[in-house]
mmCIF file of C-alpha atoms in Angstrom:
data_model
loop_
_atom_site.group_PDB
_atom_site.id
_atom_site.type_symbol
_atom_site.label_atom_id
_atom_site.label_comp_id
_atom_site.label_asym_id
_atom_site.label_seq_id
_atom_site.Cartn_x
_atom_site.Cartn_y
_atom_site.Cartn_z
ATOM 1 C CA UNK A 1 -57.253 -9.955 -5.195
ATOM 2 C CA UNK A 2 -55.937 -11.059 -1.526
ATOM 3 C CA UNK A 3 -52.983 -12.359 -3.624
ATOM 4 C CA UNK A 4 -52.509 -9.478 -5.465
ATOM 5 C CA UNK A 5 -52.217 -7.634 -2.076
ATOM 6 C CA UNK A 6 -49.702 -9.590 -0.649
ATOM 7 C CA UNK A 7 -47.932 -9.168 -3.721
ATOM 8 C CA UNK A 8 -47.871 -5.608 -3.947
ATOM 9 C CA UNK A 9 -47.134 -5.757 -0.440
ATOM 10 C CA UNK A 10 -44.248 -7.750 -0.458
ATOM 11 C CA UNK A 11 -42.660 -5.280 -3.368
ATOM 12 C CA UNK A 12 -43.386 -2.829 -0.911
ATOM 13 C CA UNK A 13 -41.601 -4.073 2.280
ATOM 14 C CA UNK A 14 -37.954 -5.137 -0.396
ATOM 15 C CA UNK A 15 -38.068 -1.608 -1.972
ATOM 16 C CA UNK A 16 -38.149 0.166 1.729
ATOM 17 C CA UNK A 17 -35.608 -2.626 2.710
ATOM 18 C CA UNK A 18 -33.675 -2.114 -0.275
ATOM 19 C CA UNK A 19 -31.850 0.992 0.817
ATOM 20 C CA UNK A 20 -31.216 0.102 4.502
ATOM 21 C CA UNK A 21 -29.843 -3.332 3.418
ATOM 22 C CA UNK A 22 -27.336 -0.804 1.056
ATOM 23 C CA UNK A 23 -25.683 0.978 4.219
ATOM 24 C CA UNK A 24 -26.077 -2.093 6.685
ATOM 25 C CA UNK A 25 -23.594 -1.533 9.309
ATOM 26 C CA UNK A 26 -20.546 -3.453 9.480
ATOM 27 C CA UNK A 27 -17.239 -3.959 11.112
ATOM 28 C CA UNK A 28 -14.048 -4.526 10.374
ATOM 29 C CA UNK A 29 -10.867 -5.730 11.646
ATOM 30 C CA UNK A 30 -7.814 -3.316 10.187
ATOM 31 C CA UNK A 31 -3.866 -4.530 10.202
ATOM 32 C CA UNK A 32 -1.642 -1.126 11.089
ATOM 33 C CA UNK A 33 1.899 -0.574 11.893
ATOM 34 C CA UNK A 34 3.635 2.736 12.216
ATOM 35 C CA UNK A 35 4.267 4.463 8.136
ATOM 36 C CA UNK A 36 5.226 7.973 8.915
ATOM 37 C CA UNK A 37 4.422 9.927 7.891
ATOM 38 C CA UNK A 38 0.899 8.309 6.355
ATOM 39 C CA UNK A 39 0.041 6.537 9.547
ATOM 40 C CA UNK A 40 1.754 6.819 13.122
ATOM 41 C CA UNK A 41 -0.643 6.482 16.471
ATOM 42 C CA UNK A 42 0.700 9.666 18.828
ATOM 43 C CA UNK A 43 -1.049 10.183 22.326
ATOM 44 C CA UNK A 44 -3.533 7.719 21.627
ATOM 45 C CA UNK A 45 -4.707 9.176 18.073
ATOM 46 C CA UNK A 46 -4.108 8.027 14.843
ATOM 47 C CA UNK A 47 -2.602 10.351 12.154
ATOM 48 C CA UNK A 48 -1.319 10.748 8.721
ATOM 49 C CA UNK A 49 -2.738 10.779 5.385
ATOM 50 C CA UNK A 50 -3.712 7.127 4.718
ATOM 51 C CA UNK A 51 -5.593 7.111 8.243
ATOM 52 C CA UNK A 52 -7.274 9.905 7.079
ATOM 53 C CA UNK A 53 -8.390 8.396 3.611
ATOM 54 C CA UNK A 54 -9.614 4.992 5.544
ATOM 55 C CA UNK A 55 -11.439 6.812 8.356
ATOM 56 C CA UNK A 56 -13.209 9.185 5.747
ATOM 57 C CA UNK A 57 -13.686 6.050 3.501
ATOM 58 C CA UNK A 58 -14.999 3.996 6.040
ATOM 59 C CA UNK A 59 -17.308 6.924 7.742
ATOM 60 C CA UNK A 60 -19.064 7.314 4.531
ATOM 61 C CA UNK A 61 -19.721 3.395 3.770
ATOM 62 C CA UNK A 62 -21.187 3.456 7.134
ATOM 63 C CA UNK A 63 -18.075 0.592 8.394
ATOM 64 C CA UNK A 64 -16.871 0.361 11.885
ATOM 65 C CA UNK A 65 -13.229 0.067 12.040
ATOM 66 C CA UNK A 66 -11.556 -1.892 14.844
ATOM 67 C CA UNK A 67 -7.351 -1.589 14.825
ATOM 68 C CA UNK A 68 -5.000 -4.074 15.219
ATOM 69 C CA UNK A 69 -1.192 -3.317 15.409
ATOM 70 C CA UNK A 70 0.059 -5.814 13.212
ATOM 71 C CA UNK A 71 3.600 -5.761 11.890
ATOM 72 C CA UNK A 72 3.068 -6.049 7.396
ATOM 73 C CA UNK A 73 4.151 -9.820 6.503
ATOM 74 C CA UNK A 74 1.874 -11.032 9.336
ATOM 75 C CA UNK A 75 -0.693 -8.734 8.746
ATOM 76 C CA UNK A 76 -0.954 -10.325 5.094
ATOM 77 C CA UNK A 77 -1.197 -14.102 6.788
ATOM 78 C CA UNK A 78 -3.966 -12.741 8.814
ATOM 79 C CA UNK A 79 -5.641 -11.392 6.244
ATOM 80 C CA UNK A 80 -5.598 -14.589 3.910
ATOM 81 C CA UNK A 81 -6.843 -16.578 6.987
ATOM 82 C CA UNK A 82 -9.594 -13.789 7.516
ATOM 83 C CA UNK A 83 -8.119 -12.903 11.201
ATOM 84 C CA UNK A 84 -8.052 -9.252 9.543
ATOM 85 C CA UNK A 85 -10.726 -7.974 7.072
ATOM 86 C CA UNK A 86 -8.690 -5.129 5.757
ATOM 87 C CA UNK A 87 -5.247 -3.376 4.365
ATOM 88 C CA UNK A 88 -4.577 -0.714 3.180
ATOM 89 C CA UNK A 89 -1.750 0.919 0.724
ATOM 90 C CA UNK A 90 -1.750 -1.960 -1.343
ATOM 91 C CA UNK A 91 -0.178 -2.680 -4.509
ATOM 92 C CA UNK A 92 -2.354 -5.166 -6.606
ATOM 93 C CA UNK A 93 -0.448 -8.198 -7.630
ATOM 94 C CA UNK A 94 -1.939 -11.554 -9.100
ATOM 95 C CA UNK A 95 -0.332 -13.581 -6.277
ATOM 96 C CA UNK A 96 -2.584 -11.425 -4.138
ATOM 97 C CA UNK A 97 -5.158 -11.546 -5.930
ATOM 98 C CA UNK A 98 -5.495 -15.174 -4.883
ATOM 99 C CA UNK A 99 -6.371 -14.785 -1.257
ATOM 100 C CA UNK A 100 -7.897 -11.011 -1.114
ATOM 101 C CA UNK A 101 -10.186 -8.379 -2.945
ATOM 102 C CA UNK A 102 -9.077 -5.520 -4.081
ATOM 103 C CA UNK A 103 -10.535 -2.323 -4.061
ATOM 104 C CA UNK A 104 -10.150 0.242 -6.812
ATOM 105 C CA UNK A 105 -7.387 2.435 -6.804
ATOM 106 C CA UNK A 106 -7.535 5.662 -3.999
ATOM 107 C CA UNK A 107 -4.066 7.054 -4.684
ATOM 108 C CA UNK A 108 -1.177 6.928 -6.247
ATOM 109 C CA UNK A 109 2.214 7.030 -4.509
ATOM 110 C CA UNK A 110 5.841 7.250 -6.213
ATOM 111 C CA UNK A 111 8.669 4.961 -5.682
ATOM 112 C CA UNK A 112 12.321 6.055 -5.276
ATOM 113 C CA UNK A 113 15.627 5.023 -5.229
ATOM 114 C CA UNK A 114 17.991 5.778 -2.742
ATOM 115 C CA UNK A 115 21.614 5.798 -3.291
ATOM 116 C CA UNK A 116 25.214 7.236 -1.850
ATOM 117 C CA UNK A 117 25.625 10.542 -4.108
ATOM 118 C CA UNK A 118 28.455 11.118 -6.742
ATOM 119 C CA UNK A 119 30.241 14.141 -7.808
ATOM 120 C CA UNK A 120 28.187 15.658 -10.354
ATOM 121 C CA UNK A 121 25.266 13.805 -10.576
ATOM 122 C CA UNK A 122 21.913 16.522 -10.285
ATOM 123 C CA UNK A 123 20.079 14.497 -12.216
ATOM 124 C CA UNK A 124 17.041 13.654 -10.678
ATOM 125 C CA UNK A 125 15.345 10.777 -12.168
ATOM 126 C CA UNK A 126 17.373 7.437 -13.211
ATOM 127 C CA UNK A 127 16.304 4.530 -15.817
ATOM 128 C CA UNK A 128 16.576 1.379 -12.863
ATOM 129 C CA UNK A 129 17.471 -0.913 -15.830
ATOM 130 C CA UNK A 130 20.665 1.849 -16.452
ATOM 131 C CA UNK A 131 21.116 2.500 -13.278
ATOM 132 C CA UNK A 132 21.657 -1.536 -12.228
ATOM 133 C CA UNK A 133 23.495 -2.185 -15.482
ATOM 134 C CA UNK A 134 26.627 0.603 -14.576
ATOM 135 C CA UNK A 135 26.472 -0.382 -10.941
ATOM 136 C CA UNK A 136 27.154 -4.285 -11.449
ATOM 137 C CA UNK A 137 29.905 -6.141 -12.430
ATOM 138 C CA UNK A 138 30.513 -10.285 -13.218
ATOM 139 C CA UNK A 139 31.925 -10.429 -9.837
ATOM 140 C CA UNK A 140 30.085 -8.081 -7.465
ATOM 141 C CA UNK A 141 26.381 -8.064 -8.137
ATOM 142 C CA UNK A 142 24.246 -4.827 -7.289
ATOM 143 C CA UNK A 143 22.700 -4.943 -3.821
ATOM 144 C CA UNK A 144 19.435 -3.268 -3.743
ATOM 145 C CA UNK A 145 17.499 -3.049 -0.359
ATOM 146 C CA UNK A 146 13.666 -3.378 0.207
ATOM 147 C CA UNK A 147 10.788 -3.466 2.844
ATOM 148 C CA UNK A 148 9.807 -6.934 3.668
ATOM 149 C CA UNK A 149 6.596 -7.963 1.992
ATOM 150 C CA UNK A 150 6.398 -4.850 -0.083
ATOM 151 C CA UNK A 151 5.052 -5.379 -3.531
ATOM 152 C CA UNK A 152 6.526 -2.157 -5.394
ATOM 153 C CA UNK A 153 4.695 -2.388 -8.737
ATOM 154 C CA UNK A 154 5.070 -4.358 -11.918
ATOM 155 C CA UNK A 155 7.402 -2.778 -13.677
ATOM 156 C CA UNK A 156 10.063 -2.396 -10.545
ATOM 157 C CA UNK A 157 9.506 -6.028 -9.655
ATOM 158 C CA UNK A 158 9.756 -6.831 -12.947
ATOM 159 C CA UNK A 159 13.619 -5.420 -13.153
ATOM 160 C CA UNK A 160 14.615 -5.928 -9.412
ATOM 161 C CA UNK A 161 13.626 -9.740 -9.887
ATOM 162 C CA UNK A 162 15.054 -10.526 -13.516
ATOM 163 C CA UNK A 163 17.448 -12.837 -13.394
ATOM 164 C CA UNK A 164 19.926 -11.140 -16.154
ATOM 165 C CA UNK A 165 20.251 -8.025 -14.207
ATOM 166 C CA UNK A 166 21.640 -10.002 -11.605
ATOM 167 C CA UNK A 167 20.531 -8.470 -8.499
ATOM 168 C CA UNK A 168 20.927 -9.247 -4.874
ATOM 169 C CA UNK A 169 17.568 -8.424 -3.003
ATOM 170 C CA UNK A 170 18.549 -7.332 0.768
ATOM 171 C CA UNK A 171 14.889 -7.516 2.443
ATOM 172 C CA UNK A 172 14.289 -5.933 6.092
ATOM 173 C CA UNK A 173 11.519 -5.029 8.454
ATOM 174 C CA UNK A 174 12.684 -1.341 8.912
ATOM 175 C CA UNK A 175 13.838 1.716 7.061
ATOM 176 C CA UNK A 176 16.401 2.807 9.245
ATOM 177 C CA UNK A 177 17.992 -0.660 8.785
ATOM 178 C CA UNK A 178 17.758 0.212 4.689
ATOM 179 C CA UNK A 179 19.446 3.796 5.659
ATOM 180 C CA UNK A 180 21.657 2.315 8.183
ATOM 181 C CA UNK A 181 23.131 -0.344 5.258
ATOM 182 C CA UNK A 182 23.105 2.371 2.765
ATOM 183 C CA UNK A 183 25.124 4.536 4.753
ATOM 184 C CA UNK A 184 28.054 2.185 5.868
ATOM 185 C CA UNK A 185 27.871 0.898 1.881
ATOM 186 C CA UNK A 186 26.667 -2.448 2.461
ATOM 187 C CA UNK A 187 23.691 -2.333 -0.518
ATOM 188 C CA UNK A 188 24.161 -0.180 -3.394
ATOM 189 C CA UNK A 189 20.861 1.957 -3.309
ATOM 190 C CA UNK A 190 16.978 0.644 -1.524
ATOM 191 C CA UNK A 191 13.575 1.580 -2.933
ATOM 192 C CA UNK A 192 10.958 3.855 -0.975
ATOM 193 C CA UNK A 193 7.963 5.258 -1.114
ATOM 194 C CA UNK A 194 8.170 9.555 -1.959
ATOM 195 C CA UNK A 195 6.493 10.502 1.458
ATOM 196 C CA UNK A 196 8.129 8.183 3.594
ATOM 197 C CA UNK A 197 11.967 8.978 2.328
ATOM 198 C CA UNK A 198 10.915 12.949 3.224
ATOM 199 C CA UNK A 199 10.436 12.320 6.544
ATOM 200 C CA UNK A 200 13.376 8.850 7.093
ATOM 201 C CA UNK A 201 15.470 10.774 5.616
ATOM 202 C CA UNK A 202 15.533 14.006 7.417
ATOM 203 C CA UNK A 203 17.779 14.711 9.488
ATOM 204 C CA UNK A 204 20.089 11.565 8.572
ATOM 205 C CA UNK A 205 23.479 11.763 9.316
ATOM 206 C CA UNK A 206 24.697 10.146 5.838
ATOM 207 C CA UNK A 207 23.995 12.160 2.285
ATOM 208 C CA UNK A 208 21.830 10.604 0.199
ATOM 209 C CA UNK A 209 20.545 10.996 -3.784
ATOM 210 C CA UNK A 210 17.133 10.678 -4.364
ATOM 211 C CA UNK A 211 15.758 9.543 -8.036
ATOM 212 C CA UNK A 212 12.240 8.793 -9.187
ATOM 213 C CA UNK A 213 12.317 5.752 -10.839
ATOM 214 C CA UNK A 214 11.520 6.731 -14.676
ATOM 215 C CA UNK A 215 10.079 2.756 -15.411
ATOM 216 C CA UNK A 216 7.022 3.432 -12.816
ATOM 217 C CA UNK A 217 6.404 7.505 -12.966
ATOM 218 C CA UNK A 218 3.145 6.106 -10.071
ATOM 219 C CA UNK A 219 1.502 3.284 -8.922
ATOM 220 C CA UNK A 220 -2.269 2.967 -7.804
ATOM 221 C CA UNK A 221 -2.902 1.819 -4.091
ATOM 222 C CA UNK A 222 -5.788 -0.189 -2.915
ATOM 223 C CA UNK A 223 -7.678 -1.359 -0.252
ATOM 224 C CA UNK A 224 -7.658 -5.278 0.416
ATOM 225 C CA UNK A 225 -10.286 -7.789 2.346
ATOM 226 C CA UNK A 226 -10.512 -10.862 3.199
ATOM 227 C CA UNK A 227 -12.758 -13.112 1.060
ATOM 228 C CA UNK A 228 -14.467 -13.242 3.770
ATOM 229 C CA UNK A 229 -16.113 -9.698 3.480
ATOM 230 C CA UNK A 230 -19.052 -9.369 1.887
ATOM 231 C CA UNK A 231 -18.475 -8.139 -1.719
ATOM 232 C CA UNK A 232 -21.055 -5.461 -0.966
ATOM 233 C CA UNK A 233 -18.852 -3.660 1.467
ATOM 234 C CA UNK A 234 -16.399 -3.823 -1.282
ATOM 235 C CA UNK A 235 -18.543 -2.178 -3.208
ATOM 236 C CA UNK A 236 -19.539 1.007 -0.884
ATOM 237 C CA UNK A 237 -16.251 1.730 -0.481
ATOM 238 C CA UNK A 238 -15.336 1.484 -4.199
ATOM 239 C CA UNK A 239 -18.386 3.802 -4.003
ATOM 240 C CA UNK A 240 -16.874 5.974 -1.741
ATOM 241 C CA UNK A 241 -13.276 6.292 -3.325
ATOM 242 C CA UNK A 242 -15.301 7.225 -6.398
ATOM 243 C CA UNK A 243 -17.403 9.849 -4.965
ATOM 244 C CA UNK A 244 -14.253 11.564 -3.348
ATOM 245 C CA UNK A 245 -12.335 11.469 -6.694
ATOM 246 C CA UNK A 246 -15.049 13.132 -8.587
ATOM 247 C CA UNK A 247 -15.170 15.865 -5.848
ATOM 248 C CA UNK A 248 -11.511 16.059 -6.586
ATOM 249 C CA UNK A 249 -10.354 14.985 -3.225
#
């Protein structure tokens, strides 16, 4: 009987533990940079959409979030090494998969590509693959500028990266440098994000065409840690992003 009780006891103590243990506290260490407009720092406050996701995210899993300004490429060494515990707006790639986890996906975003206009052209959406194959020529290759470290989705990688289209990648740290090139013709067109060419782009002093990229209509963002977060805080916020969703926010 005295066993029994201890027994019972012991169920006891792990099922009133059991939901405490689920929203443990925790804290972790986030990479940001500037992304207007999805995440700037003005007057000392954050802003922008993708702050607002994490914060929400975060709030509801119960996670502490402690901000380090971090420019991207470095932020994804620190991360590997576990000096950062999270990024966000993250494309999933296999190579990444190697040294992070992902969360599921909390958004999609839309790639574009930016180019000098032409007389006549409205259109606006452009096959890459068609687009690349009346730009180049044997001699002069297409120059096509992107964000350093960016991973831009499977099937634009995929193109950008294939050998027989012959293109010359042109990768910087900033997207005035991409507009900068772009407008005194030294790459043929760069690739960014929907929200952040709306707000680059206004006000620029060169005209520009803007075409969704008809190979990759979307692609799904995540959330990545470091291996060294525990896969249950992976899990509440995989939680979270799915509660939001089905509340159709």
């Amino acid at each position: 009987m005295f066993v029994r009780f201890l027994l019972a006891g012991f169920v006891f103590l792990c099922t009133c533990a059991a939901p405490g243990l689920a929203n443990a506290a925790c804290e972790l260490r986030v990479g940001w940079d500037e992304w207007p407009p999805y995440f700037t720092h003005e007057r000392g406050n954050f802003h922008g959409l993708e702050y607002d996701l994490l914060k929400s995210t975060a709030d509801t899993t119960g996670c502490k979030l402690d901000f380090l300004q971090v420019p991207w490429v470095r932020a994804l060494k620190m991360l590997g090494a576990g000096e950062l515990e999270l990024l966000y707006g993250a494309g999933y790639s296999a190579e990444r998969a190697e040294f992070v986890r992902f969360s599921i996906p909390y958004r999609q975003e839309q790639f574009l590509l930016v180019t000098r206009p032409k007389a006549g052209d409205d259109a606006d959406s452009v096959s890459l693959n068609d687009w690349i194959r009346s730009e180049r020529s044997e001699s002069d290759p297409v120059t096509i500028g992107v964000f350093r470290g960016n991973f831009y989705g499977e099937q634009i990688e995929g193109i950008v990266r294939n050998k027989e289209n012959n293109v010359t990648l042109v990768e910087l740290n900033d997207n005035d440098q991409l507009i900068g090139m772009l407008g005194a013709g030294r790459i043929d067109g760069f690739i960014i994000e929907d929200g952040v060419a709306q707000t680059e782009l206004r006000g620029s002093p060169f005209p520009f065409h803007r075409y969704a990229i008809k190979e990759q209509p979307a692609d799904p963002l995540h959330y990545m840690f470091s291996f060294g977060v525990a896969e249950d805080v992976v899990q509440r916020f995989n939680n979270a992003i799915r509660e939001r969703q089905s509340q159709g926010r």
